[in-house]
mmCIF file of C-alpha atoms and ligand atoms in Angstrom:
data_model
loop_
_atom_site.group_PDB
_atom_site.id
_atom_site.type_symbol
_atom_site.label_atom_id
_atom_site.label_comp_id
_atom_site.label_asym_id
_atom_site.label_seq_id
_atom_site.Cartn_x
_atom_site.Cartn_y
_atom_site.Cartn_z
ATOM 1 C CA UNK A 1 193.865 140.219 31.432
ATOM 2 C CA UNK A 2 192.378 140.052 28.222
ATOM 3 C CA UNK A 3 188.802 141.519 27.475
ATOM 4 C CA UNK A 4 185.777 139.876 26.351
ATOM 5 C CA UNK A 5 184.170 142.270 23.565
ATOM 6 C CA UNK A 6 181.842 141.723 20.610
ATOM 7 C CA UNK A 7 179.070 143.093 18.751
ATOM 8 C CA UNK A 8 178.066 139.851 17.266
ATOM 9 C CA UNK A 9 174.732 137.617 18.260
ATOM 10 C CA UNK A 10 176.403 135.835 20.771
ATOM 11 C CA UNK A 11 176.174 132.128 22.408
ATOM 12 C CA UNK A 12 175.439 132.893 26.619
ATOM 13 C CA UNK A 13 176.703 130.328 29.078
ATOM 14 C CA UNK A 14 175.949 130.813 32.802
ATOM 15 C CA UNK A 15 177.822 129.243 36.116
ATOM 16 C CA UNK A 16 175.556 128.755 39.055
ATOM 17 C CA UNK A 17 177.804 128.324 41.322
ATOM 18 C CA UNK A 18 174.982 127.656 44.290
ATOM 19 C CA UNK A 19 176.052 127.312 47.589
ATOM 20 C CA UNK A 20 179.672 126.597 47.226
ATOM 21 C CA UNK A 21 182.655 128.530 47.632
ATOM 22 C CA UNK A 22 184.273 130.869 50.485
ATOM 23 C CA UNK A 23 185.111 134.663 48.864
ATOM 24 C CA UNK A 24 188.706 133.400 48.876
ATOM 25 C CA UNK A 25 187.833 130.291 46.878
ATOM 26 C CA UNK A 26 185.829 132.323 44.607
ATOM 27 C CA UNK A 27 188.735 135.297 44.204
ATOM 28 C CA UNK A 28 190.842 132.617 43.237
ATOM 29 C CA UNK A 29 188.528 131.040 40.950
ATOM 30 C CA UNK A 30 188.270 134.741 39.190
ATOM 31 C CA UNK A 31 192.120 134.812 39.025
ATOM 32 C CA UNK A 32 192.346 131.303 37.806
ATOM 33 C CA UNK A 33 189.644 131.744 35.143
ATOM 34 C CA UNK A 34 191.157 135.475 33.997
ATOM 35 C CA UNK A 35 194.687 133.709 33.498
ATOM 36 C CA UNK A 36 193.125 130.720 31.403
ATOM 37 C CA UNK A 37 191.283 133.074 29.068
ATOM 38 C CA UNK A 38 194.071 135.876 28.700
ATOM 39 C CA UNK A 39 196.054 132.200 28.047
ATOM 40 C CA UNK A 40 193.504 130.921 25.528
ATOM 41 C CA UNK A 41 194.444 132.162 22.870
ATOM 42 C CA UNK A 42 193.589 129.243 21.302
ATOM 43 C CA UNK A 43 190.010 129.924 22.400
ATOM 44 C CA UNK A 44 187.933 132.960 20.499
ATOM 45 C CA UNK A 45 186.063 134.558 23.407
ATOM 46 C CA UNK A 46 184.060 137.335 21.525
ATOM 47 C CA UNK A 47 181.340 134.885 20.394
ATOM 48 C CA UNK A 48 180.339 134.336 23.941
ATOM 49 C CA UNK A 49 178.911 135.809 26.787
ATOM 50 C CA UNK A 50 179.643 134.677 29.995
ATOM 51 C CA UNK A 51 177.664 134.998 33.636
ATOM 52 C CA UNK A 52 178.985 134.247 36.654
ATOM 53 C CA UNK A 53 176.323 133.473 39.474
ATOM 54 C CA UNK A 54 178.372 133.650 43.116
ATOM 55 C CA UNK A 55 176.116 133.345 46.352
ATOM 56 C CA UNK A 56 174.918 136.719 47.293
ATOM 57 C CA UNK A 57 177.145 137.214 49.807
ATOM 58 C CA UNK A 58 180.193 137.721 47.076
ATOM 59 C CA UNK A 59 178.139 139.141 44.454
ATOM 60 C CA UNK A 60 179.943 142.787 44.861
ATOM 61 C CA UNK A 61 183.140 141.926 44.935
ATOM 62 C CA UNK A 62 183.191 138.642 42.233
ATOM 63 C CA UNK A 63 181.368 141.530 39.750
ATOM 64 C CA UNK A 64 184.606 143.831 40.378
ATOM 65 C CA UNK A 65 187.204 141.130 39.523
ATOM 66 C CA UNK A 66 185.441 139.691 36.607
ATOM 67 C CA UNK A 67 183.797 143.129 35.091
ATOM 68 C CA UNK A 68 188.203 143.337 34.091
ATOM 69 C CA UNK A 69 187.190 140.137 31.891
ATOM 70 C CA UNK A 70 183.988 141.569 30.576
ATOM 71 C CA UNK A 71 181.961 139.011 32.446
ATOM 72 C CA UNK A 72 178.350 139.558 33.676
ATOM 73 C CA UNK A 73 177.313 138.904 37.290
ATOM 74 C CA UNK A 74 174.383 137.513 38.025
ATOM 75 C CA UNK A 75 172.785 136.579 41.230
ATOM 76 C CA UNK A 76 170.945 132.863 42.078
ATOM 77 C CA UNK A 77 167.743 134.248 43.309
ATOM 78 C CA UNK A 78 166.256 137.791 44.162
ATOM 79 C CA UNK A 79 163.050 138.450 45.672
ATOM 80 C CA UNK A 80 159.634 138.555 45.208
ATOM 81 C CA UNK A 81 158.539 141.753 46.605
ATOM 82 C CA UNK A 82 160.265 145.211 45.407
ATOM 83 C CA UNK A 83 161.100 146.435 49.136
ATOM 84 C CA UNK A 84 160.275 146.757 53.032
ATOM 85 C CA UNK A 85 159.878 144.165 55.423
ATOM 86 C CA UNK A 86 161.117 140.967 54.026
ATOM 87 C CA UNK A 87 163.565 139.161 56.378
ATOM 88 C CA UNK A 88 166.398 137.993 54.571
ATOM 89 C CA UNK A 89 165.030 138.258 51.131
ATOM 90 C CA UNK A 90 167.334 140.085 49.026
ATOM 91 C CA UNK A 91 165.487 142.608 46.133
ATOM 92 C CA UNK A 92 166.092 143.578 42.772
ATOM 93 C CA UNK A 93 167.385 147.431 43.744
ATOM 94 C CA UNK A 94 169.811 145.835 46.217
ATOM 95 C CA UNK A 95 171.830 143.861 43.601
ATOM 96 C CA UNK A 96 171.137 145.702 40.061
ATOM 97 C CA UNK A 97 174.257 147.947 40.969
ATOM 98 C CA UNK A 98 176.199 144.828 40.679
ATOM 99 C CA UNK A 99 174.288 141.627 38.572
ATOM 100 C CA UNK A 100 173.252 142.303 35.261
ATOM 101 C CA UNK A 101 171.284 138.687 35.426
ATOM 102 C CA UNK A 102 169.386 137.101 38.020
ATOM 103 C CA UNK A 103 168.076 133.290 37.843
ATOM 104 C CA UNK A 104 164.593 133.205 39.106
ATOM 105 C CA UNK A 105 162.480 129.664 39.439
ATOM 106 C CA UNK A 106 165.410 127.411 39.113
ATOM 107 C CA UNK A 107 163.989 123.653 40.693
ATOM 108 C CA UNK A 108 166.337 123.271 43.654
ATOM 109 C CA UNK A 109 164.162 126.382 45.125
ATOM 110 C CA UNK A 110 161.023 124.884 44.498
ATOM 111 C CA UNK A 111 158.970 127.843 43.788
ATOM 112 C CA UNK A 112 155.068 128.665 42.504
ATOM 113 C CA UNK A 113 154.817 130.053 39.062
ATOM 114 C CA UNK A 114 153.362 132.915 39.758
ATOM 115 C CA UNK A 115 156.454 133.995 42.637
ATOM 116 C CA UNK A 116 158.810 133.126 39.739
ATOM 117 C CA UNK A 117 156.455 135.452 37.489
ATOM 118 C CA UNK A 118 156.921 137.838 40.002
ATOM 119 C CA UNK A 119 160.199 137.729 40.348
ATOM 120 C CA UNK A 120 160.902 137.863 36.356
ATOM 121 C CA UNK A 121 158.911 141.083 36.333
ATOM 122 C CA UNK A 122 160.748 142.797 39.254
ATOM 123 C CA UNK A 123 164.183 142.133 37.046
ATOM 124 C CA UNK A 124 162.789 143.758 34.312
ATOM 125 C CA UNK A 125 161.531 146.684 35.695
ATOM 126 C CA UNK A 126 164.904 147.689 37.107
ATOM 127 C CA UNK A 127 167.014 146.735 34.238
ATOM 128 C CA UNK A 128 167.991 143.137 35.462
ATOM 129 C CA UNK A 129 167.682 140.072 32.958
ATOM 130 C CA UNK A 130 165.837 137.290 34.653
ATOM 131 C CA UNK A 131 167.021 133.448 33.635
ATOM 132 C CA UNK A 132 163.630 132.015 33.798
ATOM 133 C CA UNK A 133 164.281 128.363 34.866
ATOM 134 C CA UNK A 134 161.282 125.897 33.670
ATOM 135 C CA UNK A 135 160.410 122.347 32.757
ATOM 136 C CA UNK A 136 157.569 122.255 30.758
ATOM 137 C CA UNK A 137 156.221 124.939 28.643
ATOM 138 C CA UNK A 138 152.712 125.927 30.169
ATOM 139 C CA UNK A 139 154.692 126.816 33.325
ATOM 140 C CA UNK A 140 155.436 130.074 31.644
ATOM 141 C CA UNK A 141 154.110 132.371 29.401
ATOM 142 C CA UNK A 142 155.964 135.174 27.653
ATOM 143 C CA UNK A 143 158.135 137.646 29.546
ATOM 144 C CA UNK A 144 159.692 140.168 27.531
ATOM 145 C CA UNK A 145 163.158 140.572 27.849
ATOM 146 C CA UNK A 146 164.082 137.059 29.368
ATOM 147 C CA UNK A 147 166.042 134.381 29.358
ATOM 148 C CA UNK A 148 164.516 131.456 29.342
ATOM 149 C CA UNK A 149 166.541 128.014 30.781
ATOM 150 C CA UNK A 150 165.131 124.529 29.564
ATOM 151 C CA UNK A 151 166.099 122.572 32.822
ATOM 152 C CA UNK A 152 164.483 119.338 34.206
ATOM 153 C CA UNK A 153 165.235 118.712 37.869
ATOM 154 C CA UNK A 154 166.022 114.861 37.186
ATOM 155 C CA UNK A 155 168.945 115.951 35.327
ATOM 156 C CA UNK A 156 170.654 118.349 37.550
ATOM 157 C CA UNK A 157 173.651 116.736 38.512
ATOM 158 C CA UNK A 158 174.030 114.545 42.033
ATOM 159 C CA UNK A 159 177.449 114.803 44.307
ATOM 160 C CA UNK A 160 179.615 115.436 41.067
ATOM 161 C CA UNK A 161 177.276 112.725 38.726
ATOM 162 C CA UNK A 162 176.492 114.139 35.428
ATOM 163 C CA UNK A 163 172.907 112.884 34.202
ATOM 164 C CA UNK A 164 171.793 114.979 31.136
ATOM 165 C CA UNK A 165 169.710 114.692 28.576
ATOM 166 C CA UNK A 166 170.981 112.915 25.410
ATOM 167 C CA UNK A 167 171.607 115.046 22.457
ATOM 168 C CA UNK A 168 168.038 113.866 20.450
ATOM 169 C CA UNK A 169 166.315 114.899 23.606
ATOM 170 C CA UNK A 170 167.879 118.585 24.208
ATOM 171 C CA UNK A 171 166.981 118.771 20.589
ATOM 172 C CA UNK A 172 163.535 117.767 20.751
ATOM 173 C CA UNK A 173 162.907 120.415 23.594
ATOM 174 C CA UNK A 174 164.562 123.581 22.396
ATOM 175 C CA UNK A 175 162.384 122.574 18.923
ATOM 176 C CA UNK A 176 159.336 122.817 21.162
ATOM 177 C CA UNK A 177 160.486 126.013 22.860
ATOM 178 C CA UNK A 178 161.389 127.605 20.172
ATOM 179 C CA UNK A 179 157.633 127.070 18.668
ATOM 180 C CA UNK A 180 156.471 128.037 21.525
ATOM 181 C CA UNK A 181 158.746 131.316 22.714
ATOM 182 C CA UNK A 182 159.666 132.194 18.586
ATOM 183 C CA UNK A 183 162.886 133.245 17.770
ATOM 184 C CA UNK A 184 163.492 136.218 19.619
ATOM 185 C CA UNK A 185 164.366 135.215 23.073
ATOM 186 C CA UNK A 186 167.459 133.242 24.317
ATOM 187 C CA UNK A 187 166.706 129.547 25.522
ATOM 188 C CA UNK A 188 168.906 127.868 26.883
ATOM 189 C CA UNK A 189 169.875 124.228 28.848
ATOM 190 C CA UNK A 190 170.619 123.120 31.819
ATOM 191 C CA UNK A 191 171.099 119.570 33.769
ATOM 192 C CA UNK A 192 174.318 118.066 33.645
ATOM 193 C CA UNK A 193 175.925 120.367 31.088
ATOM 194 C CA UNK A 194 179.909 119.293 31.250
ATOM 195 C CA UNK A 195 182.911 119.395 29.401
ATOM 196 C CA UNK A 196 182.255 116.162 27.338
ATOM 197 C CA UNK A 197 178.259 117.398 25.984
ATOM 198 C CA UNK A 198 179.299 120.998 25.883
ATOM 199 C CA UNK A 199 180.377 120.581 22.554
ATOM 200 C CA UNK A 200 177.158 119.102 21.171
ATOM 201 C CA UNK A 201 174.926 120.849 22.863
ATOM 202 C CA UNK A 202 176.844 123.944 21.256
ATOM 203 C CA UNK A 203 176.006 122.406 18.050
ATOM 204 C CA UNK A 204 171.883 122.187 18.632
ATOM 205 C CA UNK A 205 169.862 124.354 16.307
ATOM 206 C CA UNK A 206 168.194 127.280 18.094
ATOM 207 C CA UNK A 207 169.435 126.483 21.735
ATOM 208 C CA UNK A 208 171.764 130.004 22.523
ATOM 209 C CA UNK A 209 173.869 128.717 25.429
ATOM 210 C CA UNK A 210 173.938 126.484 28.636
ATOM 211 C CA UNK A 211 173.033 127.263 32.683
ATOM 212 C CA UNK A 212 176.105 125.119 34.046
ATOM 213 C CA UNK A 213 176.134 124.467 37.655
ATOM 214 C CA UNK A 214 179.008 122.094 39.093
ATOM 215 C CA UNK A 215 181.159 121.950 36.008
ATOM 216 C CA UNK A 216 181.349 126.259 36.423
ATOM 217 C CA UNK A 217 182.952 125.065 40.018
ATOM 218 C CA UNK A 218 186.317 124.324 38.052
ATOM 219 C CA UNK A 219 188.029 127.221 36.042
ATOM 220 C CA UNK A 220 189.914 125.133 34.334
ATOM 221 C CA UNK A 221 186.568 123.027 33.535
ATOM 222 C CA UNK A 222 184.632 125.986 32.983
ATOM 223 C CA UNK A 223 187.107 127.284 30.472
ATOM 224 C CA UNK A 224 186.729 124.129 28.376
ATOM 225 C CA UNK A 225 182.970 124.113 28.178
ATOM 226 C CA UNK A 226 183.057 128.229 27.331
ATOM 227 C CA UNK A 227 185.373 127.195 24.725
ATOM 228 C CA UNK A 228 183.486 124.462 22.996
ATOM 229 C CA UNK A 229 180.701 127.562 22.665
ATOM 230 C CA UNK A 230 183.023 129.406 21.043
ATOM 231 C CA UNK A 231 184.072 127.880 18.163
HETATM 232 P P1 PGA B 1 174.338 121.044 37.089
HETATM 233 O O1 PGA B 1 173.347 122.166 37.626
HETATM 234 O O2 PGA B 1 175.061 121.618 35.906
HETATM 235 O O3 PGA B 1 175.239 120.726 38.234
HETATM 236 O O4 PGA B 1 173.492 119.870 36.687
HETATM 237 C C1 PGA B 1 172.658 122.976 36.725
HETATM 238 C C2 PGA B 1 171.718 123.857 37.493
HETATM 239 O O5 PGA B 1 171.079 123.383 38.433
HETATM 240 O O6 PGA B 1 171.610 125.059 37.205
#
C-alpha cells in the first residue's frame, strides 16, 4: 500500500459516509480504495489530505486500515457535553484515540448554533478538528482551529441525484467566506460534490477542499474526485 505523505499546504477532501455501510462493506471499501491509490500512479496523492467519516460504530477499526494509507478518520457527529450521563451520545474523549476530525452542525442533524458551538469547542480542547458545517455566515463566528464547510441543505444530494451549486455560485460564497473567516482557516464545500464538478470546484480560488457524501460511497468514485484535487 502506498503512503500518503507531504509537507506541502495541502487541498482536504472529506467522505461522509452517513448511515451507510456494514463493517464488511466498509473493510472492503478500505481495501478497494488502498489498491486504487497504491494503483494510481497516475494520480499525485501528497497534495491532498484525505478524511474518511464511517458511522461510529466502525470508527476504530476503518482508522486502523486506512492510518496504512495515511488517511485521517473522522467521526459524523460527537457530543455536546464532555462526559457522564448522556444516553447514547458519543464524546470527544471516546473517539480522539481514533478520529483526528469530527463534523459538527452538518444540516441533516438539524442542530442550534450554539450545540454546534459547543460541540466545535469540545474538539478543540482535546485535540480533535471540528468540520464546522454552515449555510450562511452569521451562523458562526470564529473558532480557532476549524474547518469550516460551506454547505446548503438544498444541495445535498437526494437518492443518488446530484444538485450542486454551479461553479459562479461556489465561487461567489467561498469569496464571501473568505472575507469573512480571512485566509487562515480551511473552507471548504459541500452539496452534490461528484466526479464531474470535482474538477472545477478544485479549480475555485480560496476554497481548500470538498465534504463529499454519496460520491465517497464508491472507491472507485472517490478515487476520481481525490484525484481531480490533486493535480
Ligand atoms: P452529498 O452530501 O455529497 O451526498 O450531497 C454531502 C454532505 O451532506 O455532507
Amino acid at each position: 500500500m502506498t503512503t500518503i505523505t507531504s509537507t506541502m499546504p495541502k487541498k482536504l477532501v472529506i467522505a461522509n459516509w452517513k448511515q451507510n455501510k456494514t463493517l464488511a462493506e466498509a473493510l472492503v471499501w478500505c481495501v478497494e480504495f488502498g489498491r486504487l491509490v497504491g494503483e494510481a500512479d497516475k494520480i499525485d496523492m501528497t497534495p491532498v489530505s484525505l478524511v474518511v467519516c464511517p458511522p461510529a460504530p466502525f470508527v476504530e477499526k476503518v482508522a486502523d486500515v486506512l492510518k496504512l494509507l495515511g488517511v485521517a478518520v473522522g467521526v459524523q457527529d460527537v457530543s455536546p457535553f464532555a462526559d457522564g450521563a448522556h444516553t447514547g451520545f458519543i464524546g470527544v474523549n471516546q473517539v480522539k484515540q481514533f478520529a483526528s476530525y469530527a463534523i459538527v452542525g452538518h444540516s441533516e442533524r438539524r442542530e442550534d448554533r450554539e450545540v454546534v458551538l459547543q460541540k466545535a469547542r469540545l474538539c478543540i480542547e482535546v485535540g480533535i478538528i471540528p468540520v464546522v458545517c454552515f449555510k450562511s455566515l452569521d451562523q458562526y463566528k470564529i473558532i480557532g482551529g476549524a474547518v469550516y464547510a460551506l454547505e446548503d441543505s438544498e444541495n445535498i444530494s437526494q437518492n443518488g441525484v446530484y444538485r450542486s451549486k454551479s461553479l459562479a455560485e461556489v465561487q461567489k460564497l467561498v469569496d464571501e467566506a473568505r472575507r469573512f473567516f480571512g485566509d487562515e482557516p480551511k473552507i471548504i464545500y459541500g452539496g452534490s460534490v461528484n466526479k464531474e464538478n470535482a474538477q472545477e470546484l478544485a479549480s475555485i480560488a480560496g476554497l481548500d477542499g470538498v465534504l463529499v457524501g454519496n460520491a465517497s460511497l464508491n472507491p472507485v468514485t472517490f478515487a476520481d474526485i481525490v484525484g481531480k484535487f490533486s493535480l
